[in-house]
PDB file of C-alpha atoms and ligand atoms in Angstrom:
ATOM      1  CA  MET A   1     -16.812 -16.999  22.614  1.00 67.00           C
ATOM      2  CA  THR A   2     -16.859 -17.362  18.839  1.00 79.00           C
ATOM      3  CA  PRO A   3     -20.311 -16.353  17.622  1.00 87.00           C
ATOM      4  CA  SER A   4     -22.418 -18.674  15.457  1.00 91.00           C
ATOM      5  CA  TYR A   5     -24.148 -15.757  13.753  1.00 96.00           C
ATOM      6  CA  ILE A   6     -23.342 -12.099  13.150  1.00 97.00           C
ATOM      7  CA  ILE A   7     -26.008  -9.474  12.547  1.00 98.00           C
ATOM      8  CA  ALA A   8     -24.152  -6.401  11.294  1.00 98.00           C
ATOM      9  CA  GLY A   9     -25.472  -2.960  10.437  1.00 98.00           C
ATOM     10  CA  ASN A  10     -23.400  -1.008   7.943  1.00 98.00           C
ATOM     11  CA  TRP A  11     -24.478   2.597   8.306  1.00 98.00           C
ATOM     12  CA  LYS A  12     -22.394   3.828   5.360  1.00 98.00           C
ATOM     13  CA  MET A  13     -22.364   7.670   5.228  1.00 98.00           C
ATOM     14  CA  ASN A  14     -25.258   8.151   7.655  1.00 98.00           C
ATOM     15  CA  LYS A  15     -25.753   9.395  11.232  1.00 98.00           C
ATOM     16  CA  THR A  16     -23.985  12.051  13.276  1.00 98.00           C
ATOM     17  CA  PRO A  17     -22.093  11.121  16.472  1.00 98.00           C
ATOM     18  CA  GLN A  18     -25.121  12.051  18.602  1.00 97.00           C
ATOM     19  CA  GLU A  19     -27.514  10.039  16.423  1.00 98.00           C
ATOM     20  CA  SER A  20     -25.125   7.093  16.686  1.00 98.00           C
ATOM     21  CA  ILE A  21     -25.004   7.287  20.495  1.00 97.00           C
ATOM     22  CA  ASP A  22     -28.799   7.511  20.702  1.00 97.00           C
ATOM     23  CA  PHE A  23     -29.310   4.546  18.360  1.00 97.00           C
ATOM     24  CA  ILE A  24     -26.820   2.314  20.154  1.00 97.00           C
ATOM     25  CA  SER A  25     -28.119   3.076  23.626  1.00 96.00           C
ATOM     26  CA  THR A  26     -31.721   2.418  22.536  1.00 97.00           C
ATOM     27  CA  LEU A  27     -30.714  -0.817  20.824  1.00 97.00           C
ATOM     28  CA  HIS A  28     -28.759  -1.822  23.933  1.00 96.00           C
ATOM     29  CA  GLU A  29     -31.848  -1.306  26.110  1.00 95.00           C
ATOM     30  CA  LYS A  30     -34.021  -3.304  23.737  1.00 96.00           C
ATOM     31  CA  LEU A  31     -31.527  -6.187  23.742  1.00 94.00           C
ATOM     32  CA  ILE A  32     -31.286  -6.204  27.542  1.00 92.00           C
ATOM     33  CA  LEU A  33     -35.053  -6.150  27.860  1.00 91.00           C
ATOM     34  CA  ASN A  34     -35.356  -8.997  25.403  1.00 88.00           C
ATOM     35  CA  ASP A  35     -32.784 -11.047  27.348  1.00 84.00           C
ATOM     36  CA  LYS A  36     -34.741 -10.462  30.545  1.00 82.00           C
ATOM     37  CA  THR A  37     -38.119 -11.352  29.098  1.00 82.00           C
ATOM     38  CA  SER A  38     -36.802 -14.425  27.311  1.00 78.00           C
ATOM     39  CA  ASN A  39     -34.782 -15.439  30.365  1.00 67.00           C
ATOM     40  CA  LYS A  40     -31.669 -15.787  28.310  1.00 65.00           C
ATOM     41  CA  SER A  41     -28.188 -14.868  29.440  1.00 57.00           C
ATOM     42  CA  THR A  42     -26.353 -12.720  26.958  1.00 52.00           C
ATOM     43  CA  SER A  43     -23.061 -14.444  27.648  1.00 52.00           C
ATOM     44  CA  SER A  44     -24.426 -17.675  26.205  1.00 63.00           C
ATOM     45  CA  ASN A  45     -25.871 -15.892  23.206  1.00 71.00           C
ATOM     46  CA  PRO A  46     -24.392 -17.162  19.931  1.00 89.00           C
ATOM     47  CA  ILE A  47     -25.459 -14.034  18.035  1.00 95.00           C
ATOM     48  CA  GLU A  48     -23.028 -11.157  17.715  1.00 96.00           C
ATOM     49  CA  VAL A  49     -24.687  -7.799  17.102  1.00 97.00           C
ATOM     50  CA  LEU A  50     -22.369  -5.438  15.288  1.00 98.00           C
ATOM     51  CA  ILE A  51     -22.773  -1.805  14.284  1.00 98.00           C
ATOM     52  CA  ILE A  52     -20.473  -0.265  11.709  1.00 98.00           C
ATOM     53  CA  PRO A  53     -20.939   3.511  12.000  1.00 98.00           C
ATOM     54  CA  PRO A  54     -19.002   6.221  10.140  1.00 98.00           C
ATOM     55  CA  PHE A  55     -15.502   6.986  11.463  1.00 98.00           C
ATOM     56  CA  THR A  56     -16.681  10.252  13.035  1.00 98.00           C
ATOM     57  CA  SER A  57     -18.932   8.317  15.435  1.00 98.00           C
ATOM     58  CA  LEU A  58     -16.432   5.698  16.582  1.00 98.00           C
ATOM     59  CA  PHE A  59     -15.001   7.622  19.506  1.00 97.00           C
ATOM     60  CA  ALA A  60     -18.444   8.763  20.628  1.00 96.00           C
ATOM     61  CA  VAL A  61     -19.922   5.262  20.765  1.00 96.00           C
ATOM     62  CA  ASN A  62     -16.881   3.671  22.364  1.00 93.00           C
ATOM     63  CA  ASN A  63     -17.931   1.696  25.465  1.00 84.00           C
ATOM     64  CA  SER A  64     -21.604   2.599  25.063  1.00 84.00           C
ATOM     65  CA  SER A  65     -22.744  -1.036  25.116  1.00 88.00           C
ATOM     66  CA  ASN A  66     -21.181  -4.324  26.138  1.00 89.00           C
ATOM     67  CA  GLN A  67     -23.843  -6.118  24.057  1.00 92.00           C
ATOM     68  CA  ILE A  68     -22.982  -4.488  20.767  1.00 97.00           C
ATOM     69  CA  LYS A  69     -19.675  -4.768  18.961  1.00 97.00           C
ATOM     70  CA  ILE A  70     -18.383  -1.933  16.821  1.00 98.00           C
ATOM     71  CA  GLY A  71     -16.707  -2.050  13.436  1.00 98.00           C
ATOM     72  CA  ALA A  72     -15.088   0.412  11.023  1.00 98.00           C
ATOM     73  CA  GLN A  73     -16.111   0.763   7.396  1.00 98.00           C
ATOM     74  CA  ASN A  74     -12.560   0.793   6.054  1.00 98.00           C
ATOM     75  CA  LEU A  75      -8.916   1.295   7.025  1.00 98.00           C
ATOM     76  CA  PHE A  76      -5.690   2.177   5.230  1.00 98.00           C
ATOM     77  CA  TYR A  77      -2.813  -0.278   5.028  1.00 98.00           C
ATOM     78  CA  GLU A  78      -0.120   2.190   6.149  1.00 98.00           C
ATOM     79  CA  GLU A  79       0.255   3.111   9.800  1.00 97.00           C
ATOM     80  CA  LYS A  80       1.060   6.799   9.343  1.00 97.00           C
ATOM     81  CA  GLY A  81       2.296   9.390   6.903  1.00 98.00           C
ATOM     82  CA  ALA A  82       1.191  11.674   4.106  1.00 98.00           C
ATOM     83  CA  TYR A  83      -2.118  10.014   3.175  1.00 98.00           C
ATOM     84  CA  THR A  84      -4.682  12.796   3.376  1.00 98.00           C
ATOM     85  CA  GLY A  85      -8.134  11.574   4.279  1.00 97.00           C
ATOM     86  CA  GLU A  86      -7.134   8.041   5.223  1.00 98.00           C
ATOM     87  CA  ILE A  87      -7.556   6.242   8.561  1.00 98.00           C
ATOM     88  CA  SER A  88      -4.686   4.229  10.016  1.00 98.00           C
ATOM     89  CA  PRO A  89      -5.099   0.962  11.924  1.00 98.00           C
ATOM     90  CA  LEU A  90      -3.408   2.650  14.882  1.00 98.00           C
ATOM     91  CA  MET A  91      -6.226   5.208  15.032  1.00 98.00           C
ATOM     92  CA  LEU A  92      -8.812   2.429  15.256  1.00 98.00           C
ATOM     93  CA  LYS A  93      -7.139   0.551  18.113  1.00 97.00           C
ATOM     94  CA  GLY A  94      -9.426   0.259  21.104  1.00 96.00           C
ATOM     95  CA  LEU A  95     -12.375   1.619  19.132  1.00 98.00           C
ATOM     96  CA  VAL A  96     -13.384  -1.334  16.948  1.00 98.00           C
ATOM     97  CA  ASP A  97     -13.250  -5.124  16.825  1.00 97.00           C
ATOM     98  CA  TYR A  98     -14.177  -5.543  13.169  1.00 98.00           C
ATOM     99  CA  VAL A  99     -13.208  -3.777   9.941  1.00 98.00           C
ATOM    100  CA  LEU A 100     -15.186  -3.944   6.714  1.00 98.00           C
ATOM    101  CA  ILE A 101     -12.856  -4.462   3.787  1.00 98.00           C
ATOM    102  CA  GLY A 102     -13.587  -4.364   0.067  1.00 98.00           C
ATOM    103  CA  HIS A 103     -17.223  -3.286   0.226  1.00 98.00           C
ATOM    104  CA  SER A 104     -18.525  -2.989  -3.339  1.00 97.00           C
ATOM    105  CA  GLU A 105     -19.011   0.773  -2.908  1.00 97.00           C
ATOM    106  CA  ARG A 106     -15.312   1.063  -2.081  1.00 97.00           C
ATOM    107  CA  ARG A 107     -14.442  -1.094  -5.065  1.00 97.00           C
ATOM    108  CA  GLN A 108     -16.762   0.627  -7.533  1.00 96.00           C
ATOM    109  CA  ILE A 109     -16.889   4.292  -6.480  1.00 97.00           C
ATOM    110  CA  PHE A 110     -13.421   4.599  -4.950  1.00 97.00           C
ATOM    111  CA  LYS A 111     -11.706   2.193  -7.347  1.00 97.00           C
ATOM    112  CA  GLU A 112     -10.203  -0.087  -4.695  1.00 97.00           C
ATOM    113  CA  ASP A 113      -8.594  -3.093  -6.312  1.00 98.00           C
ATOM    114  CA  ASP A 114      -7.823  -6.586  -5.036  1.00 98.00           C
ATOM    115  CA  ILE A 115      -4.180  -5.670  -4.423  1.00 98.00           C
ATOM    116  CA  SER A 116      -5.037  -2.933  -1.936  1.00 98.00           C
ATOM    117  CA  ILE A 117      -7.833  -5.050  -0.435  1.00 98.00           C
ATOM    118  CA  ASN A 118      -5.334  -7.850   0.150  1.00 98.00           C
ATOM    119  CA  LYS A 119      -2.956  -5.392   1.860  1.00 98.00           C
ATOM    120  CA  LYS A 120      -5.793  -4.053   4.012  1.00 98.00           C
ATOM    121  CA  ILE A 121      -6.760  -7.545   5.172  1.00 98.00           C
ATOM    122  CA  LYS A 122      -3.161  -8.251   6.189  1.00 98.00           C
ATOM    123  CA  THR A 123      -2.935  -4.908   7.990  1.00 98.00           C
ATOM    124  CA  ALA A 124      -6.220  -5.477   9.836  1.00 98.00           C
ATOM    125  CA  LEU A 125      -5.087  -8.924  10.991  1.00 98.00           C
ATOM    126  CA  LYS A 126      -1.692  -7.622  12.061  1.00 98.00           C
ATOM    127  CA  HIS A 127      -3.430  -5.121  14.331  1.00 98.00           C
ATOM    128  CA  GLY A 128      -5.859  -7.638  15.816  1.00 98.00           C
ATOM    129  CA  PHE A 129      -9.040  -6.618  13.992  1.00 98.00           C
ATOM    130  CA  ILE A 130     -11.418  -9.115  12.424  1.00 98.00           C
ATOM    131  CA  PRO A 131     -11.716  -8.281   8.734  1.00 98.00           C
ATOM    132  CA  ILE A 132     -15.121  -8.685   7.099  1.00 98.00           C
ATOM    133  CA  LEU A 133     -14.210  -9.207   3.476  1.00 98.00           C
ATOM    134  CA  CYS A 134     -16.996  -8.276   1.047  1.00 98.00           C
ATOM    135  CA  ILE A 135     -17.261 -10.028  -2.303  1.00 98.00           C
ATOM    136  CA  GLY A 136     -19.965 -10.330  -4.934  1.00 98.00           C
ATOM    137  CA  GLU A 137     -20.843 -10.231  -8.594  1.00 97.00           C
ATOM    138  CA  THR A 138     -22.464  -7.551 -10.774  1.00 96.00           C
ATOM    139  CA  LEU A 139     -25.776  -8.130 -12.527  1.00 94.00           C
ATOM    140  CA  GLU A 140     -23.944  -8.506 -15.830  1.00 94.00           C
ATOM    141  CA  GLU A 141     -21.661 -11.176 -14.363  1.00 96.00           C
ATOM    142  CA  ARG A 142     -24.635 -13.065 -12.921  1.00 95.00           C
ATOM    143  CA  GLU A 143     -26.603 -12.929 -16.149  1.00 93.00           C
ATOM    144  CA  SER A 144     -23.652 -14.138 -18.195  1.00 95.00           C
ATOM    145  CA  GLY A 145     -23.148 -17.131 -15.861  1.00 96.00           C
ATOM    146  CA  ASN A 146     -19.948 -15.800 -14.309  1.00 97.00           C
ATOM    147  CA  THR A 147     -20.977 -15.560 -10.655  1.00 97.00           C
ATOM    148  CA  PHE A 148     -18.801 -18.406  -9.409  1.00 98.00           C
ATOM    149  CA  SER A 149     -15.738 -17.420 -11.414  1.00 98.00           C
ATOM    150  CA  LYS A 150     -16.012 -13.849 -10.120  1.00 98.00           C
ATOM    151  CA  ILE A 151     -16.278 -15.081  -6.521  1.00 98.00           C
ATOM    152  CA  GLU A 152     -13.367 -17.446  -6.987  1.00 98.00           C
ATOM    153  CA  ASN A 153     -11.191 -14.746  -8.541  1.00 98.00           C
ATOM    154  CA  GLN A 154     -11.956 -12.284  -5.776  1.00 98.00           C
ATOM    155  CA  LEU A 155     -11.266 -14.818  -3.021  1.00 98.00           C
ATOM    156  CA  SER A 156      -8.020 -15.983  -4.623  1.00 97.00           C
ATOM    157  CA  ALA A 157      -6.716 -12.443  -5.063  1.00 98.00           C
ATOM    158  CA  ASP A 158      -7.955 -11.013  -1.755  1.00 98.00           C
ATOM    159  CA  LEU A 159      -6.683 -13.932   0.352  1.00 98.00           C
ATOM    160  CA  ASP A 160      -3.370 -14.219  -1.461  1.00 97.00           C
ATOM    161  CA  GLY A 161      -0.458 -14.922   0.891  1.00 97.00           C
ATOM    162  CA  LEU A 162      -2.614 -15.410   4.002  1.00 96.00           C
ATOM    163  CA  THR A 163      -1.848 -18.348   6.256  1.00 94.00           C
ATOM    164  CA  ASP A 164      -4.562 -20.867   7.184  1.00 92.00           C
ATOM    165  CA  GLU A 165      -4.618 -19.441  10.666  1.00 92.00           C
ATOM    166  CA  GLU A 166      -5.237 -15.950   9.266  1.00 95.00           C
ATOM    167  CA  ILE A 167      -7.981 -17.119   6.904  1.00 95.00           C
ATOM    168  CA  ARG A 168      -9.785 -18.734   9.834  1.00 94.00           C
ATOM    169  CA  LYS A 169      -9.971 -15.343  11.561  1.00 95.00           C
ATOM    170  CA  LEU A 170     -11.899 -13.699   8.724  1.00 97.00           C
ATOM    171  CA  VAL A 171     -15.584 -13.156   8.187  1.00 97.00           C
ATOM    172  CA  ILE A 172     -16.772 -13.187   4.578  1.00 98.00           C
ATOM    173  CA  ALA A 173     -19.771 -11.186   3.375  1.00 98.00           C
ATOM    174  CA  TYR A 174     -21.361 -12.275   0.130  1.00 98.00           C
ATOM    175  CA  GLU A 175     -23.033  -9.184  -1.295  1.00 97.00           C
ATOM    176  CA  PRO A 176     -24.290  -9.471  -4.861  1.00 97.00           C
ATOM    177  CA  ILE A 177     -23.841  -5.940  -6.196  1.00 96.00           C
ATOM    178  CA  TRP A 178     -27.200  -6.007  -7.989  1.00 94.00           C
ATOM    179  CA  ALA A 179     -28.905  -6.531  -4.618  1.00 93.00           C
ATOM    180  CA  ILE A 180     -27.274  -3.685  -2.703  1.00 92.00           C
ATOM    181  CA  GLY A 181     -29.592  -0.776  -2.009  1.00 88.00           C
ATOM    182  CA  THR A 182     -31.881  -1.867  -4.843  1.00 89.00           C
ATOM    183  CA  GLY A 183     -34.646  -3.508  -2.825  1.00 87.00           C
ATOM    184  CA  LYS A 184     -33.952  -6.630  -4.886  1.00 85.00           C
ATOM    185  CA  ASN A 185     -32.448  -9.248  -2.578  1.00 85.00           C
ATOM    186  CA  ALA A 186     -31.028 -12.541  -3.746  1.00 90.00           C
ATOM    187  CA  THR A 187     -33.552 -15.284  -3.018  1.00 96.00           C
ATOM    188  CA  PRO A 188     -32.555 -17.514  -0.081  1.00 97.00           C
ATOM    189  CA  ASP A 189     -31.761 -20.286  -2.598  1.00 97.00           C
ATOM    190  CA  GLN A 190     -29.627 -18.023  -4.785  1.00 96.00           C
ATOM    191  CA  ALA A 191     -27.726 -16.821  -1.723  1.00 97.00           C
ATOM    192  CA  GLN A 192     -27.348 -20.329  -0.278  1.00 97.00           C
ATOM    193  CA  GLU A 193     -25.887 -21.590  -3.560  1.00 97.00           C
ATOM    194  CA  VAL A 194     -23.121 -18.990  -3.500  1.00 98.00           C
ATOM    195  CA  HIS A 195     -22.526 -19.382   0.244  1.00 97.00           C
ATOM    196  CA  GLU A 196     -22.040 -23.083  -0.255  1.00 96.00           C
ATOM    197  CA  PHE A 197     -19.592 -22.377  -3.063  1.00 97.00           C
ATOM    198  CA  ILE A 198     -17.628 -19.962  -0.850  1.00 97.00           C
ATOM    199  CA  GLY A 199     -17.672 -22.465   2.038  1.00 94.00           C
ATOM    200  CA  ASN A 200     -16.339 -25.225  -0.205  1.00 93.00           C
ATOM    201  CA  PHE A 201     -13.662 -22.941  -1.639  1.00 95.00           C
ATOM    202  CA  LEU A 202     -12.459 -22.088   1.866  1.00 94.00           C
ATOM    203  CA  MET A 203     -12.608 -25.693   3.104  1.00 90.00           C
ATOM    204  CA  GLU A 204     -10.574 -26.786   0.125  1.00 90.00           C
ATOM    205  CA  LYS A 205      -8.018 -24.052   0.678  1.00 89.00           C
ATOM    206  CA  LEU A 206      -7.669 -24.873   4.365  1.00 87.00           C
ATOM    207  CA  LYS A 207      -7.675 -28.632   3.955  1.00 72.00           C
ATOM    208  CA  SER A 208      -5.071 -28.538   1.271  1.00 53.00           C
ATOM    209  CA  LYS A 209      -2.576 -27.314   3.810  1.00 52.00           C
ATOM    210  CA  ASN A 210      -3.241 -30.155   6.212  1.00 47.00           C
ATOM    211  CA  PHE A 211      -4.437 -28.272   9.226  1.00 45.00           C
ATOM    212  CA  SER A 212      -6.081 -30.478  11.782  1.00 49.00           C
ATOM    213  CA  ASP A 213      -9.241 -28.473  12.420  1.00 51.00           C
ATOM    214  CA  SER A 214     -10.230 -27.848   8.816  1.00 44.00           C
ATOM    215  CA  GLN A 215     -13.843 -27.778  10.022  1.00 52.00           C
ATOM    216  CA  LYS A 216     -13.528 -24.242  11.294  1.00 75.00           C
ATOM    217  CA  VAL A 217     -14.061 -21.957   8.334  1.00 82.00           C
ATOM    218  CA  PRO A 218     -15.023 -18.272   8.387  1.00 93.00           C
ATOM    219  CA  LEU A 219     -18.650 -17.298   8.975  1.00 95.00           C
ATOM    220  CA  ILE A 220     -20.273 -16.215   5.719  1.00 97.00           C
ATOM    221  CA  LEU A 221     -22.794 -13.369   5.921  1.00 98.00           C
ATOM    222  CA  TYR A 222     -25.288 -12.360   3.263  1.00 97.00           C
ATOM    223  CA  GLY A 223     -25.777  -8.693   2.346  1.00 97.00           C
ATOM    224  CA  GLY A 224     -28.016  -6.900  -0.147  1.00 96.00           C
ATOM    225  CA  SER A 225     -31.502  -5.496   0.591  1.00 94.00           C
ATOM    226  CA  VAL A 226     -31.921  -7.501   3.811  1.00 97.00           C
ATOM    227  CA  THR A 227     -35.136  -6.509   5.603  1.00 97.00           C
ATOM    228  CA  PRO A 228     -37.194  -7.744   8.576  1.00 98.00           C
ATOM    229  CA  GLN A 229     -39.406  -9.459   5.983  1.00 97.00           C
ATOM    230  CA  ASN A 230     -36.773 -11.532   4.177  1.00 97.00           C
ATOM    231  CA  SER A 231     -34.203 -12.057   6.962  1.00 98.00           C
ATOM    232  CA  PHE A 232     -35.777 -15.127   8.557  1.00 98.00           C
ATOM    233  CA  ASP A 233     -35.789 -17.117   5.309  1.00 97.00           C
ATOM    234  CA  LEU A 234     -32.254 -16.020   4.448  1.00 97.00           C
ATOM    235  CA  LEU A 235     -30.925 -16.858   7.917  1.00 97.00           C
ATOM    236  CA  SER A 236     -32.664 -20.238   7.861  1.00 97.00           C
ATOM    237  CA  LYS A 237     -30.358 -21.407   5.077  1.00 97.00           C
ATOM    238  CA  LYS A 238     -27.632 -23.789   6.135  1.00 94.00           C
ATOM    239  CA  ASN A 239     -24.611 -21.778   5.031  1.00 95.00           C
ATOM    240  CA  ILE A 240     -25.913 -18.272   5.813  1.00 97.00           C
ATOM    241  CA  LYS A 241     -24.406 -17.385   9.168  1.00 97.00           C
ATOM    242  CA  GLY A 242     -25.542 -13.805   9.478  1.00 98.00           C
ATOM    243  CA  VAL A 243     -26.407 -10.711   7.529  1.00 98.00           C
ATOM    244  CA  LEU A 244     -24.748  -7.425   6.647  1.00 98.00           C
ATOM    245  CA  VAL A 245     -27.535  -4.878   6.572  1.00 98.00           C
ATOM    246  CA  GLY A 246     -27.393  -1.415   4.993  1.00 98.00           C
ATOM    247  CA  GLY A 247     -30.667   0.508   4.646  1.00 97.00           C
ATOM    248  CA  SER A 248     -32.631  -1.499   7.225  1.00 98.00           C
ATOM    249  CA  SER A 249     -29.927  -1.017   9.857  1.00 98.00           C
ATOM    250  CA  LEU A 250     -30.660   2.716   9.988  1.00 98.00           C
ATOM    251  CA  LYS A 251     -34.094   2.170  11.499  1.00 98.00           C
ATOM    252  CA  ILE A 252     -33.922   0.761  14.990  1.00 98.00           C
ATOM    253  CA  ASP A 253     -37.144  -1.258  14.830  1.00 98.00           C
ATOM    254  CA  ASP A 254     -36.199  -2.873  11.534  1.00 98.00           C
ATOM    255  CA  PHE A 255     -32.710  -3.739  12.715  1.00 98.00           C
ATOM    256  CA  PHE A 256     -34.026  -5.109  16.007  1.00 98.00           C
ATOM    257  CA  ASP A 257     -36.575  -7.263  14.126  1.00 98.00           C
ATOM    258  CA  ILE A 258     -33.763  -8.709  12.006  1.00 98.00           C
ATOM    259  CA  ILE A 259     -31.853  -9.607  15.191  1.00 97.00           C
ATOM    260  CA  MET A 260     -35.015 -11.215  16.601  1.00 96.00           C
ATOM    261  CA  ASN A 261     -35.413 -13.256  13.416  1.00 97.00           C
ATOM    262  CA  CYS A 262     -31.920 -14.579  13.951  1.00 97.00           C
ATOM    263  CA  TYR A 263     -32.858 -15.566  17.511  1.00 94.00           C
ATOM    264  CA  LYS A 264     -35.836 -17.464  16.090  1.00 94.00           C
ATOM    265  CA  VAL A 265     -33.599 -19.298  13.640  1.00 95.00           C
ATOM    266  CA  THR A 266     -31.198 -20.344  16.394  1.00 92.00           C
ATOM    267  CA  MET A 267     -34.074 -21.582  18.535  1.00 87.00           C
ATOM    268  CA  ASP A 268     -35.589 -23.753  15.809  1.00 74.00           C
TER     269      ASP A 268
HETATM  270  P1  PGA B   1     -28.451  -2.651   1.691  1.00 73.88           P
HETATM  271  O1  PGA B   1     -26.848  -2.550   1.809  1.00 73.88           O
HETATM  272  O2  PGA B   1     -28.922  -3.509   2.823  1.00 73.88           O
HETATM  273  O3  PGA B   1     -28.934  -1.236   1.786  1.00 73.88           O
HETATM  274  O4  PGA B   1     -28.740  -3.277   0.356  1.00 73.88           O
HETATM  275  C1  PGA B   1     -26.077  -3.661   2.179  1.00 73.88           C
HETATM  276  C2  PGA B   1     -24.608  -3.305   2.167  1.00 73.88           C
HETATM  277  O5  PGA B   1     -24.171  -2.554   1.294  1.00 73.88           O
HETATM  278  O6  PGA B   1     -23.829  -3.764   3.031  1.00 73.88           O
END
């Protein structure tokens, strides 16, 4: 079933394999308990809960919960060879469903450019993973009125050469760089405005090629200082179909509260 919302926790460079196992099994229990008390069957649940742990935890958490999907934080676009320190798509097979691509920390600290991000998206798709493409503007770009042009440039370059069918398989995460790890989230209106822009860009791109079901466009998640406190208002916005959570995904109660806020939004 295609989810209507995704609540994803990006753990970045945090948690050992044992800590990851403990977190996921506790979260699993909490989700099961919640399903029981709310009398809801998980199979009809439109919310996908996704944890994106470090590579070193992927094998350990494999199969630890059928309620929680697992993603990788990155992958390399070659399948094997002399690429010290990189992770091939073949190594991720069977361990993850999703792969984060182009996170701003990869772009800024590790100097990943749109050309390699584009190759990584194609590689992920070829191997059956769902890429979560991260895009977003810097504070300087926002303040100089260049948010939309930055988003458009990133989407054009990162999606270059993808077929409509491939684009439909993606998830997009809008993460304004000035909001990541800063405690300063975009307001729900600021986020909605950009989500709508991204949605229109994708609709246009898909429609222009005359595909019949141009309605189905990728889910667009918001990321950047998402907390239990601000998640309900963000998720209530029309074009915000989930969140990509960093800091607050490391604490089980906070992450669980964010998932519960998404439940509330879907029940409204
Ligand atoms: P944050 O990180 O929630 O800590 O701001 C979000 C992200 O980088 O995905």
